[in-house]
Short mmCIF file of C-alpha atoms in Angstrom, two decimals:
data_model
loop_
_atom_site.label_atom_id
_atom_site.label_comp_id
_atom_site.label_asym_id
_atom_site.label_seq_id
_atom_site.Cartn_x
_atom_site.Cartn_y
_atom_site.Cartn_z
CA MET G 30 7.62 18.66 5.33
CA HIS G 31 7.49 21.37 7.98
CA PRO G 32 10.93 22.88 8.81
CA ARG G 33 10.63 21.80 12.46
CA GLN G 34 10.03 18.21 11.37
CA SER G 35 13.10 18.40 9.16
CA GLN G 36 15.20 19.81 12.03
CA HIS G 37 13.94 17.08 14.35
CA LEU G 38 14.82 14.38 11.82
CA ARG G 39 18.32 15.79 11.37
CA ARG G 40 18.89 15.96 15.14
CA SER G 41 17.52 12.45 15.64
CA GLY G 42 19.80 11.00 12.98
CA HIS G 43 16.80 9.67 11.06
CA PRO G 44 17.92 8.37 7.62
CA CYS G 45 15.22 10.35 5.79
CA ALA G 46 16.92 13.58 6.83
CA TYR G 47 20.16 12.73 5.04
CA GLN G 48 19.25 10.75 1.95
CA ARG G 49 18.59 12.69 -1.21
CA PRO G 50 16.74 10.09 -3.27
CA GLU G 51 17.09 10.09 -7.03
CA PHE G 52 13.53 9.29 -8.05
CA PRO G 53 10.51 11.23 -9.32
CA PRO G 54 8.93 13.86 -7.03
CA ASP G 55 5.77 11.79 -6.49
CA GLU G 56 7.75 8.83 -5.22
CA CYS G 57 9.91 11.16 -3.14
CA HIS G 58 6.75 12.64 -1.60
CA GLN G 59 5.49 9.14 -0.80
CA ARG G 60 8.80 8.21 0.83
CA LEU G 61 8.86 11.37 2.92
CA LEU G 62 5.37 10.68 4.19
CA ALA G 63 6.37 7.15 5.11
CA CYS G 64 9.34 8.53 7.03
CA GLN G 65 7.15 10.93 9.00
CA ARG G 66 5.21 8.04 10.52
CA GLY G 67 2.20 10.20 11.24
CA THR G 68 -1.39 10.26 10.13
CA ASN G 69 -1.76 14.05 10.34
CA THR G 70 0.07 14.53 7.07
CA LEU G 71 -1.60 11.85 4.98
CA PRO G 72 -2.98 13.37 1.78
CA GLY G 73 -6.72 13.11 1.41
CA THR G 74 -7.58 14.03 -2.16
CA VAL G 75 -8.88 11.69 -4.86
CA SER G 76 -5.79 12.15 -7.03
CA SER G 77 -3.90 8.97 -7.88
CA PRO G 78 -0.65 10.05 -6.15
CA ASP G 79 -2.51 10.89 -2.92
CA ARG G 80 -4.40 7.61 -2.99
CA PHE G 81 -1.15 5.73 -3.61
CA VAL G 82 0.54 7.44 -0.65
CA ARG G 83 -2.37 6.55 1.66
CA ALA G 84 -2.35 2.92 0.49
CA TYR G 85 1.42 2.71 0.90
CA PHE G 86 1.27 4.21 4.39
CA PHE G 87 -1.49 1.91 5.62
CA ASP G 88 0.09 -1.15 4.01
CA HIS G 89 3.22 -0.45 6.05
CA HIS G 90 1.35 0.30 9.29
CA VAL G 91 -1.11 -2.58 9.62
CA GLU G 92 -0.68 -5.96 11.24
CA LYS G 93 1.01 -8.59 9.09
CA THR G 94 -0.82 -11.87 9.48
CA GLY G 95 -0.93 -15.43 8.22
CA ASP G 96 -4.68 -15.57 8.87
CA SER G 97 -6.32 -15.34 5.44
CA ASP G 98 -9.64 -13.99 6.75
CA LEU G 99 -7.96 -11.24 8.76
CA GLY G 100 -5.63 -10.47 5.85
CA LEU G 101 -8.62 -10.16 3.52
CA SER G 102 -10.29 -7.75 5.94
CA ILE G 103 -7.14 -5.64 6.21
CA VAL G 104 -6.66 -5.44 2.43
CA ARG G 105 -10.33 -4.63 1.86
CA SER G 106 -10.25 -1.82 4.39
CA ILE G 107 -7.17 -0.28 2.74
CA LEU G 108 -8.74 -0.55 -0.71
CA TYR G 109 -11.95 1.07 0.54
CA ASN G 110 -9.88 3.89 2.03
CA VAL G 111 -8.25 4.70 -1.30
CA SER G 112 -11.32 4.28 -3.49
CA VAL G 113 -13.07 7.21 -5.14
CA PRO G 114 -16.80 7.20 -4.26
CA TYR G 115 -19.04 5.74 -6.95
CA THR G 116 -20.51 8.39 -9.30
CA TYR G 117 -18.08 11.04 -8.02
CA THR G 118 -17.08 13.41 -10.80
CA ALA G 119 -14.25 15.84 -10.27
CA GLY G 120 -14.10 17.34 -13.72
CA GLU G 121 -10.47 16.31 -13.96
CA ALA G 122 -9.17 14.14 -16.77
CA ASN G 123 -7.32 11.67 -14.53
CA VAL G 124 -9.94 11.13 -11.81
CA SER G 125 -12.69 8.55 -12.09
CA SER G 126 -14.92 6.90 -9.53
CA THR G 127 -14.03 3.40 -8.39
CA GLN G 128 -16.27 0.85 -10.12
CA TRP G 129 -14.64 -2.32 -8.81
CA ARG G 130 -11.79 -3.56 -6.68
CA SER G 131 -9.92 -6.83 -7.12
CA PHE G 132 -7.39 -8.48 -4.87
CA ALA G 133 -5.73 -11.86 -4.54
CA ASN G 134 -4.88 -14.32 -1.81
CA ILE G 135 -1.82 -15.74 -3.53
CA ARG G 136 -1.14 -18.43 -0.91
CA ASP G 137 -4.63 -19.96 -1.14
CA ARG G 138 -5.09 -19.06 -4.84
CA LEU G 139 -8.31 -17.09 -4.38
CA TYR G 140 -9.05 -14.07 -6.57
CA TYR G 141 -11.57 -11.62 -5.13
CA PHE G 142 -13.81 -9.07 -6.84
CA ASP G 143 -15.80 -6.28 -5.30
CA ILE G 144 -18.08 -4.51 -7.78
CA VAL G 145 -19.52 -1.40 -6.14
CA THR G 146 -23.04 -2.02 -7.47
CA ASN G 147 -23.14 -5.58 -6.07
CA PRO G 148 -24.19 -6.28 -2.47
CA GLY G 149 -21.09 -8.30 -1.56
CA ILE G 150 -17.70 -9.53 -2.66
CA PHE G 151 -17.17 -12.73 -4.60
CA TYR G 152 -14.18 -14.81 -5.55
CA VAL G 153 -12.87 -17.41 -7.97
CA ASP G 154 -11.04 -20.36 -6.43
CA LEU G 155 -8.13 -20.88 -8.81
CA ASN G 156 -7.49 -24.31 -7.25
CA LYS G 157 -10.70 -25.44 -8.97
CA CYS G 158 -9.77 -23.97 -12.36
CA ASP G 159 -7.90 -25.64 -15.19
CA LEU G 160 -4.95 -23.29 -15.69
CA ARG G 161 -2.91 -25.57 -17.97
CA PRO G 162 -1.81 -24.27 -21.39
CA GLY G 163 -4.56 -24.92 -23.92
CA ALA G 164 -7.33 -25.06 -21.31
CA PRO G 165 -10.52 -23.26 -22.32
CA VAL G 166 -10.91 -19.59 -21.43
CA MET G 167 -13.54 -19.14 -18.72
CA LYS G 168 -15.43 -16.05 -17.57
CA ILE G 169 -18.30 -14.84 -15.47
CA ASP G 170 -20.68 -12.20 -16.82
CA THR G 171 -21.18 -9.72 -14.00
CA SER G 172 -23.71 -7.73 -16.04
CA LYS G 173 -26.20 -10.62 -15.83
CA SER G 174 -26.58 -10.69 -12.05
CA LYS G 175 -25.95 -8.55 -8.99
CA ASP G 176 -26.32 -11.57 -6.70
CA TYR G 177 -22.75 -12.85 -6.89
CA ILE G 178 -21.48 -13.39 -3.34
CA GLY G 179 -18.84 -15.85 -2.14
CA ASP G 180 -17.37 -18.60 -4.34
CA VAL G 181 -18.54 -18.16 -7.95
CA THR G 182 -16.12 -20.65 -9.52
CA SER G 183 -18.98 -22.97 -10.53
CA LYS G 184 -20.62 -20.09 -12.42
CA LEU G 185 -17.69 -19.69 -14.84
CA PHE G 186 -18.44 -20.63 -18.44
CA LYS G 187 -16.36 -21.18 -21.58
CA THR G 188 -15.83 -18.22 -23.87
CA GLN G 189 -13.62 -17.00 -26.68
CA PRO G 190 -10.36 -15.30 -25.65
CA PHE G 191 -10.37 -11.52 -25.47
CA THR G 192 -9.30 -9.86 -28.71
CA PRO G 193 -7.76 -6.39 -28.38
CA MET G 194 -9.20 -3.70 -30.65
CA TYR G 195 -5.82 -2.61 -32.01
#
């Protein structure tokens, strides 16, 4: 934070100027950016902390809505903003290109997927799925088709549960 910004916050009585939070530096950085309320200081690198700060900032500065279509558009735009371009290589151990994005409409029980090599997003309607204990495990094989768009619930098929390698 620039010293003038800090002085302004202290003079204005803004709570961020007085609180000395007891959490890790990355979270402190994110909180300070949120307190600044400005887009000129948003970090723009592909590092995870920078992407998190941008997502946090936009999540707290977009319209809250009950309209599921508008909400989906807002969430998608935030996720696109914090994605790392496909095939980007930084040569850093903790940076990888975004290969897919997933998000949920909890109210309407829709689970969305956006695979970067597919032409559109698709979703599973959990209202149409048997989620009771003992129900068969279902999956969709995204390697078999790039044409998945919209509701793919009917394309789910029974499979064996995932077995971890360890």
